[in-house]
Amino acid sequence: MDWIYDLSTWLQGMTAGAEPWNSYARYLPQLLQGVWVTLQLVVLSGVVGILLAVPLALMRVSKNPWIWVLPYCYIFFFRGTPLLVQIFLVYYGLSQFEALREMGWIWDSVLSQAYWCAIITFSLHTAAYIAELFRGAIQSVPKGEIEAAMALGLSRRQQYKKVILPRAFGMILPAYGNEVILMLKGSALASTITLLDLMGATRNVIARTYMNLEFFLLAGVLYLLIAAVFIGFFRLLENWFNAHQHATHLSTRQLDVQVQDEHLKDTAR
């Protein structure tokens, strides 16, 4: 990452000591390192969260109370308590259990580290929200599509794998994108447990420069840029998974002659 420091030095020379641009250039490496940590938190927690959300959602749609009651309580807790409280419970609360402190590398390398505690908390938190999105989407899959899968002889497992879950994922993509953006903004709370994410790096720089307004504005701009990247990414995913919603032009010439009736020609645009 030597090029970042070279860029910082070059930018400092370009600013000729003018503030706040000189300070922006001087502390650019620390801020970019904070951006990288923030991206890791959001991406890793988003991936782990959706992996946890799928089985939780499948358990939630079960009619057996012995199956759905546990994920219901889990979702109720993580949706009903503040994210900051959850971070403190994981980072400070787990150390109260002696059995955990005696777990060797699991404690030394994972549970005692602010980085992994933040990822664990964010993953559990976002999994609760995504599980509810999945539950609603699974229950909203058109009955006709499920009946068509049954008519093809697909087993219940194959129906979920090939029809229900892919359809549900396409349905929740807009809401899932919003959840990722909310997690991006919530990641700023990781700085409360000494993690140097973007907000933590910004606070460290402010402690050295006393330029509160300038660097908080810069942090806001960086968060906006990251959010714009995520929004563009999810827009591409939506276009891919929900391509049928964007097919506004229906060409009847490519259809078989036997199905080219006047109704299709009238509705084609």
mmCIF file of C-alpha atoms in Angstrom:
data_model
loop_
_atom_site.group_PDB
_atom_site.id
_atom_site.type_symbol
_atom_site.label_atom_id
_atom_site.label_comp_id
_atom_site.label_asym_id
_atom_site.label_seq_id
_atom_site.Cartn_x
_atom_site.Cartn_y
_atom_site.Cartn_z
ATOM 1 C CA MET A 1 0.000 0.000 0.000
ATOM 2 C CA ASP A 2 2.969 2.279 -0.503
ATOM 3 C CA TRP A 3 1.155 3.990 -3.385
ATOM 4 C CA ILE A 4 -1.393 5.411 -0.939
ATOM 5 C CA TYR A 5 1.357 7.109 1.063
ATOM 6 C CA ASP A 6 2.940 8.332 -2.168
ATOM 7 C CA LEU A 7 -0.423 9.731 -3.219
ATOM 8 C CA SER A 8 -0.832 11.368 0.179
ATOM 9 C CA THR A 9 2.588 13.024 -0.124
ATOM 10 C CA TRP A 10 1.835 14.215 -3.651
ATOM 11 C CA LEU A 11 -1.535 15.666 -2.608
ATOM 12 C CA GLN A 12 0.081 17.495 0.311
ATOM 13 C CA GLY A 13 2.443 19.116 -2.137
ATOM 14 C CA MET A 14 -0.462 20.115 -4.373
ATOM 15 C CA THR A 15 -2.382 21.759 -1.506
ATOM 16 C CA ALA A 16 0.578 23.985 -0.568
ATOM 17 C CA GLY A 17 -0.465 23.940 3.083
ATOM 18 C CA ALA A 18 -4.047 25.144 2.483
ATOM 19 C CA GLU A 19 -6.474 23.802 5.068
ATOM 20 C CA PRO A 20 -8.456 21.613 5.322
ATOM 21 C CA TRP A 21 -7.131 20.114 2.084
ATOM 22 C CA ASN A 22 -3.629 19.639 3.479
ATOM 23 C CA SER A 23 -4.999 17.700 6.471
ATOM 24 C CA TYR A 24 -7.237 15.675 4.173
ATOM 25 C CA ALA A 25 -4.203 14.660 2.125
ATOM 26 C CA ARG A 26 -2.059 14.032 5.200
ATOM 27 C CA TYR A 27 -4.512 11.649 6.863
ATOM 28 C CA LEU A 28 -5.745 10.006 3.664
ATOM 29 C CA PRO A 29 -4.034 6.633 4.406
ATOM 30 C CA GLN A 30 -5.703 6.342 7.832
ATOM 31 C CA LEU A 31 -9.116 7.216 6.395
ATOM 32 C CA LEU A 32 -8.783 4.747 3.516
ATOM 33 C CA GLN A 33 -7.759 2.059 5.983
ATOM 34 C CA GLY A 34 -10.935 2.854 7.904
ATOM 35 C CA VAL A 35 -12.950 2.575 4.669
ATOM 36 C CA TRP A 36 -11.443 -0.870 4.061
ATOM 37 C CA VAL A 37 -12.383 -2.057 7.561
ATOM 38 C CA THR A 38 -15.921 -0.715 7.096
ATOM 39 C CA LEU A 39 -16.283 -2.574 3.800
ATOM 40 C CA GLN A 40 -15.111 -5.786 5.448
ATOM 41 C CA LEU A 41 -17.651 -5.390 8.238
ATOM 42 C CA VAL A 42 -20.561 -4.758 5.874
ATOM 43 C CA VAL A 43 -19.717 -7.382 3.251
ATOM 44 C CA LEU A 44 -18.823 -10.189 5.664
ATOM 45 C CA SER A 45 -21.804 -9.549 7.936
ATOM 46 C CA GLY A 46 -24.084 -9.317 4.885
ATOM 47 C CA VAL A 47 -22.901 -12.663 3.493
ATOM 48 C CA VAL A 48 -22.997 -14.474 6.851
ATOM 49 C CA GLY A 49 -26.326 -12.836 7.660
ATOM 50 C CA ILE A 50 -28.041 -14.113 4.535
ATOM 51 C CA LEU A 51 -26.601 -17.607 5.067
ATOM 52 C CA LEU A 52 -28.113 -17.619 8.556
ATOM 53 C CA ALA A 53 -31.364 -16.047 7.369
ATOM 54 C CA VAL A 54 -32.305 -18.825 4.932
ATOM 55 C CA PRO A 55 -32.643 -21.637 7.519
ATOM 56 C CA LEU A 56 -34.251 -19.200 9.965
ATOM 57 C CA ALA A 57 -36.861 -18.244 7.374
ATOM 58 C CA LEU A 58 -37.537 -21.894 6.512
ATOM 59 C CA MET A 59 -38.094 -22.638 10.188
ATOM 60 C CA ARG A 60 -40.360 -19.589 10.524
ATOM 61 C CA VAL A 61 -42.718 -20.781 7.774
ATOM 62 C CA SER A 62 -43.123 -24.167 9.462
ATOM 63 C CA LYS A 63 -46.496 -24.862 11.034
ATOM 64 C CA ASN A 64 -44.909 -26.841 13.852
ATOM 65 C CA PRO A 65 -44.584 -24.536 16.913
ATOM 66 C CA TRP A 66 -41.607 -26.523 18.166
ATOM 67 C CA ILE A 67 -39.754 -25.507 15.015
ATOM 68 C CA TRP A 68 -40.758 -21.861 14.545
ATOM 69 C CA VAL A 69 -40.779 -20.681 18.183
ATOM 70 C CA LEU A 70 -36.966 -20.560 18.562
ATOM 71 C CA PRO A 71 -36.272 -18.489 15.415
ATOM 72 C CA TYR A 72 -39.243 -16.305 16.335
ATOM 73 C CA CYS A 73 -37.660 -15.481 19.712
ATOM 74 C CA TYR A 74 -34.286 -14.910 18.057
ATOM 75 C CA ILE A 75 -35.758 -12.517 15.492
ATOM 76 C CA PHE A 76 -37.851 -10.758 18.133
ATOM 77 C CA PHE A 77 -34.772 -10.111 20.295
ATOM 78 C CA PHE A 78 -32.468 -8.811 17.557
ATOM 79 C CA ARG A 79 -35.145 -6.675 15.932
ATOM 80 C CA GLY A 80 -36.379 -5.302 19.242
ATOM 81 C CA THR A 81 -33.095 -4.276 20.891
ATOM 82 C CA PRO A 82 -30.683 -1.515 19.774
ATOM 83 C CA LEU A 83 -27.653 -2.529 17.757
ATOM 84 C CA LEU A 84 -25.382 -0.700 20.206
ATOM 85 C CA VAL A 85 -26.683 -2.830 23.088
ATOM 86 C CA GLN A 86 -26.044 -5.983 21.063
ATOM 87 C CA ILE A 87 -22.466 -4.888 20.339
ATOM 88 C CA PHE A 88 -21.810 -4.295 24.032
ATOM 89 C CA LEU A 89 -23.398 -7.629 24.989
ATOM 90 C CA VAL A 90 -21.075 -9.506 22.637
ATOM 91 C CA TYR A 91 -17.877 -7.513 23.210
ATOM 92 C CA TYR A 92 -18.168 -6.873 26.950
ATOM 93 C CA GLY A 93 -20.739 -9.449 28.007
ATOM 94 C CA LEU A 94 -19.069 -12.621 26.748
ATOM 95 C CA SER A 95 -16.005 -11.937 28.883
ATOM 96 C CA GLN A 96 -18.144 -12.482 31.974
ATOM 97 C CA PHE A 97 -18.328 -16.229 31.273
ATOM 98 C CA GLU A 98 -15.276 -18.093 32.516
ATOM 99 C CA ALA A 99 -16.024 -21.086 30.287
ATOM 100 C CA LEU A 100 -15.599 -18.879 27.220
ATOM 101 C CA ARG A 101 -12.346 -17.384 28.495
ATOM 102 C CA GLU A 102 -10.944 -20.910 28.775
ATOM 103 C CA MET A 103 -11.698 -21.886 25.179
ATOM 104 C CA GLY A 104 -8.142 -21.254 23.983
ATOM 105 C CA TRP A 105 -7.754 -19.837 20.477
ATOM 106 C CA ILE A 106 -11.516 -19.307 20.100
ATOM 107 C CA TRP A 107 -11.333 -16.737 22.873
ATOM 108 C CA ASP A 108 -7.839 -15.409 22.192
ATOM 109 C CA SER A 109 -8.236 -14.998 18.420
ATOM 110 C CA VAL A 110 -11.983 -14.448 17.976
ATOM 111 C CA LEU A 111 -14.214 -13.595 20.909
ATOM 112 C CA SER A 112 -11.743 -11.232 22.579
ATOM 113 C CA GLN A 113 -11.078 -9.270 19.370
ATOM 114 C CA ALA A 114 -13.174 -6.184 18.598
ATOM 115 C CA TYR A 115 -13.081 -6.927 14.861
ATOM 116 C CA TRP A 116 -14.632 -10.384 15.135
ATOM 117 C CA CYS A 117 -17.070 -9.319 17.841
ATOM 118 C CA ALA A 118 -18.357 -6.604 15.507
ATOM 119 C CA ILE A 119 -18.754 -9.048 12.612
ATOM 120 C CA ILE A 120 -20.545 -11.576 14.839
ATOM 121 C CA THR A 121 -22.931 -8.918 16.141
ATOM 122 C CA PHE A 122 -23.668 -7.394 12.746
ATOM 123 C CA SER A 123 -24.197 -10.851 11.223
ATOM 124 C CA LEU A 124 -26.663 -11.910 13.916
ATOM 125 C CA HIS A 125 -28.414 -8.547 13.741
ATOM 126 C CA THR A 126 -28.877 -8.449 9.976
ATOM 127 C CA ALA A 127 -29.799 -12.160 9.842
ATOM 128 C CA ALA A 128 -32.886 -11.417 11.931
ATOM 129 C CA TYR A 129 -34.089 -8.743 9.513
ATOM 130 C CA ILE A 130 -33.273 -10.730 6.378
ATOM 131 C CA ALA A 131 -34.995 -13.820 7.800
ATOM 132 C CA GLU A 132 -38.236 -11.877 8.131
ATOM 133 C CA LEU A 133 -37.829 -10.589 4.572
ATOM 134 C CA PHE A 134 -37.329 -14.142 3.351
ATOM 135 C CA ARG A 135 -40.294 -15.420 5.337
ATOM 136 C CA GLY A 136 -42.598 -12.874 3.761
ATOM 137 C CA ALA A 137 -41.188 -13.541 0.296
ATOM 138 C CA ILE A 138 -41.533 -17.326 0.625
ATOM 139 C CA GLN A 139 -45.150 -16.941 1.638
ATOM 140 C CA SER A 140 -45.710 -14.525 -1.260
ATOM 141 C CA VAL A 141 -44.460 -16.817 -4.015
ATOM 142 C CA PRO A 142 -47.424 -17.237 -6.403
ATOM 143 C CA LYS A 143 -49.280 -20.467 -5.751
ATOM 144 C CA GLY A 144 -49.406 -21.171 -9.467
ATOM 145 C CA GLU A 145 -45.617 -21.417 -9.667
ATOM 146 C CA ILE A 146 -45.531 -23.923 -6.833
ATOM 147 C CA GLU A 147 -48.319 -25.950 -8.445
ATOM 148 C CA ALA A 148 -46.380 -25.923 -11.721
ATOM 149 C CA ALA A 149 -43.322 -27.282 -9.909
ATOM 150 C CA MET A 150 -45.483 -29.993 -8.346
ATOM 151 C CA ALA A 151 -46.914 -30.848 -11.754
ATOM 152 C CA LEU A 152 -43.369 -31.364 -13.024
ATOM 153 C CA GLY A 153 -42.827 -33.932 -10.301
ATOM 154 C CA LEU A 154 -40.363 -31.922 -8.214
ATOM 155 C CA SER A 155 -39.954 -32.975 -4.615
ATOM 156 C CA ARG A 156 -40.524 -30.467 -1.828
ATOM 157 C CA ARG A 157 -36.766 -29.976 -1.490
ATOM 158 C CA GLN A 158 -36.396 -29.429 -5.239
ATOM 159 C CA GLN A 159 -39.277 -26.954 -5.181
ATOM 160 C CA TYR A 160 -37.467 -24.831 -2.588
ATOM 161 C CA LYS A 161 -34.115 -25.153 -4.341
ATOM 162 C CA LYS A 162 -35.230 -24.483 -7.922
ATOM 163 C CA VAL A 163 -38.387 -22.389 -7.582
ATOM 164 C CA ILE A 164 -39.305 -20.973 -4.186
ATOM 165 C CA LEU A 165 -35.953 -19.718 -2.842
ATOM 166 C CA PRO A 166 -34.703 -18.194 -6.135
ATOM 167 C CA ARG A 167 -38.083 -16.495 -6.593
ATOM 168 C CA ALA A 168 -38.059 -15.275 -2.991
ATOM 169 C CA PHE A 169 -34.521 -13.932 -3.309
ATOM 170 C CA GLY A 170 -35.501 -11.884 -6.342
ATOM 171 C CA MET A 171 -38.474 -10.503 -4.444
ATOM 172 C CA ILE A 172 -36.443 -9.373 -1.417
ATOM 173 C CA LEU A 173 -33.549 -7.822 -3.349
ATOM 174 C CA PRO A 174 -34.761 -4.193 -3.067
ATOM 175 C CA ALA A 175 -35.428 -4.577 0.664
ATOM 176 C CA TYR A 176 -32.164 -6.494 1.118
ATOM 177 C CA GLY A 177 -30.291 -3.640 -0.530
ATOM 178 C CA ASN A 178 -31.888 -1.235 1.933
ATOM 179 C CA GLU A 179 -30.835 -3.498 4.801
ATOM 180 C CA VAL A 180 -27.218 -3.461 3.599
ATOM 181 C CA ILE A 181 -27.281 0.348 3.451
ATOM 182 C CA LEU A 182 -28.678 0.449 6.993
ATOM 183 C CA MET A 183 -25.911 -1.911 8.093
ATOM 184 C CA LEU A 184 -23.360 0.382 6.440
ATOM 185 C CA LYS A 185 -24.609 3.285 8.529
ATOM 186 C CA GLY A 186 -24.860 1.095 11.626
ATOM 187 C CA SER A 187 -21.247 0.001 11.176
ATOM 188 C CA ALA A 188 -20.211 3.394 12.558
ATOM 189 C CA LEU A 189 -21.123 1.998 15.995
ATOM 190 C CA ALA A 190 -18.166 -0.382 15.741
ATOM 191 C CA SER A 191 -15.923 2.521 16.717
ATOM 192 C CA THR A 192 -17.430 2.339 20.228
ATOM 193 C CA ILE A 193 -15.469 -0.873 20.871
ATOM 194 C CA THR A 194 -12.123 0.582 19.749
ATOM 195 C CA LEU A 195 -12.398 -0.688 16.178
ATOM 196 C CA LEU A 196 -10.778 1.652 13.667
ATOM 197 C CA ASP A 197 -13.416 1.608 10.954
ATOM 198 C CA LEU A 198 -14.145 4.764 8.968
ATOM 199 C CA MET A 199 -15.787 6.495 11.911
ATOM 200 C CA GLY A 200 -13.107 5.313 14.332
ATOM 201 C CA ALA A 201 -10.344 6.572 12.036
ATOM 202 C CA THR A 202 -12.191 9.879 11.633
ATOM 203 C CA ARG A 203 -12.448 10.346 15.388
ATOM 204 C CA ASN A 204 -8.728 9.610 15.777
ATOM 205 C CA VAL A 205 -7.855 12.206 13.156
ATOM 206 C CA ILE A 206 -10.134 14.778 14.793
ATOM 207 C CA ALA A 207 -8.410 14.142 18.126
ATOM 208 C CA ARG A 208 -5.146 15.193 16.459
ATOM 209 C CA THR A 209 -6.339 18.082 14.304
ATOM 210 C CA TYR A 210 -9.373 19.438 16.246
ATOM 211 C CA MET A 211 -11.069 19.867 12.857
ATOM 212 C CA ASN A 212 -14.460 18.407 13.768
ATOM 213 C CA LEU A 213 -16.673 19.838 11.054
ATOM 214 C CA GLU A 214 -14.223 19.279 8.224
ATOM 215 C CA PHE A 215 -13.495 15.615 8.897
ATOM 216 C CA PHE A 216 -17.052 14.668 9.819
ATOM 217 C CA LEU A 217 -18.113 16.145 6.479
ATOM 218 C CA LEU A 218 -15.406 14.126 4.727
ATOM 219 C CA ALA A 219 -16.553 10.968 6.524
ATOM 220 C CA GLY A 220 -20.105 11.673 5.392
ATOM 221 C CA VAL A 221 -18.969 12.010 1.790
ATOM 222 C CA LEU A 222 -17.056 8.715 1.997
ATOM 223 C CA TYR A 223 -20.108 6.953 3.437
ATOM 224 C CA LEU A 224 -22.187 8.375 0.579
ATOM 225 C CA LEU A 225 -19.707 7.049 -1.988
ATOM 226 C CA ILE A 226 -19.734 3.586 -0.428
ATOM 227 C CA ALA A 227 -23.533 3.626 -0.332
ATOM 228 C CA ALA A 228 -23.614 4.612 -4.015
ATOM 229 C CA VAL A 229 -21.445 1.589 -4.891
ATOM 230 C CA PHE A 230 -23.753 -0.769 -2.978
ATOM 231 C CA ILE A 231 -26.847 0.788 -4.559
ATOM 232 C CA GLY A 232 -25.390 0.294 -8.044
ATOM 233 C CA PHE A 233 -24.432 -3.300 -7.234
ATOM 234 C CA PHE A 234 -27.914 -4.191 -6.009
ATOM 235 C CA ARG A 235 -29.460 -2.448 -8.992
ATOM 236 C CA LEU A 236 -27.492 -4.812 -11.250
ATOM 237 C CA LEU A 237 -28.612 -7.799 -9.163
ATOM 238 C CA GLU A 238 -32.235 -6.683 -9.445
ATOM 239 C CA ASN A 239 -31.948 -6.393 -13.219
ATOM 240 C CA TRP A 240 -30.499 -9.909 -13.368
ATOM 241 C CA PHE A 241 -32.836 -11.739 -10.966
ATOM 242 C CA ASN A 242 -35.950 -9.784 -11.970
ATOM 243 C CA ALA A 243 -35.315 -9.479 -15.693
ATOM 244 C CA HIS A 244 -38.953 -10.352 -16.395
ATOM 245 C CA GLN A 245 -40.048 -7.091 -14.750
ATOM 246 C CA HIS A 246 -38.004 -5.060 -17.230
ATOM 247 C CA ALA A 247 -39.107 -6.891 -20.381
ATOM 248 C CA THR A 248 -41.327 -4.091 -21.667
ATOM 249 C CA HIS A 249 -40.808 -5.030 -25.332
ATOM 250 C CA LEU A 250 -42.453 -8.286 -26.397
ATOM 251 C CA SER A 251 -41.557 -9.356 -29.917
ATOM 252 C CA THR A 252 -44.271 -11.615 -31.318
ATOM 253 C CA ARG A 253 -42.295 -12.312 -34.483
ATOM 254 C CA GLN A 254 -40.004 -14.684 -32.608
ATOM 255 C CA LEU A 255 -42.924 -16.765 -31.348
ATOM 256 C CA ASP A 256 -44.262 -19.860 -33.027
ATOM 257 C CA VAL A 257 -46.864 -19.077 -35.684
ATOM 258 C CA GLN A 258 -49.503 -21.045 -33.787
ATOM 259 C CA VAL A 259 -49.280 -18.746 -30.741
ATOM 260 C CA GLN A 260 -49.109 -15.442 -32.604
ATOM 261 C CA ASP A 261 -52.678 -14.318 -31.938
ATOM 262 C CA GLU A 262 -54.140 -10.821 -32.040
ATOM 263 C CA HIS A 263 -54.222 -10.540 -28.237
ATOM 264 C CA LEU A 264 -50.437 -10.822 -27.980
ATOM 265 C CA LYS A 265 -49.957 -8.308 -30.779
ATOM 266 C CA ASP A 266 -52.253 -5.822 -29.063
ATOM 267 C CA THR A 267 -50.505 -6.116 -25.677
ATOM 268 C CA ALA A 268 -46.951 -6.101 -27.086
ATOM 269 C CA ARG A 269 -45.128 -2.795 -26.751
#
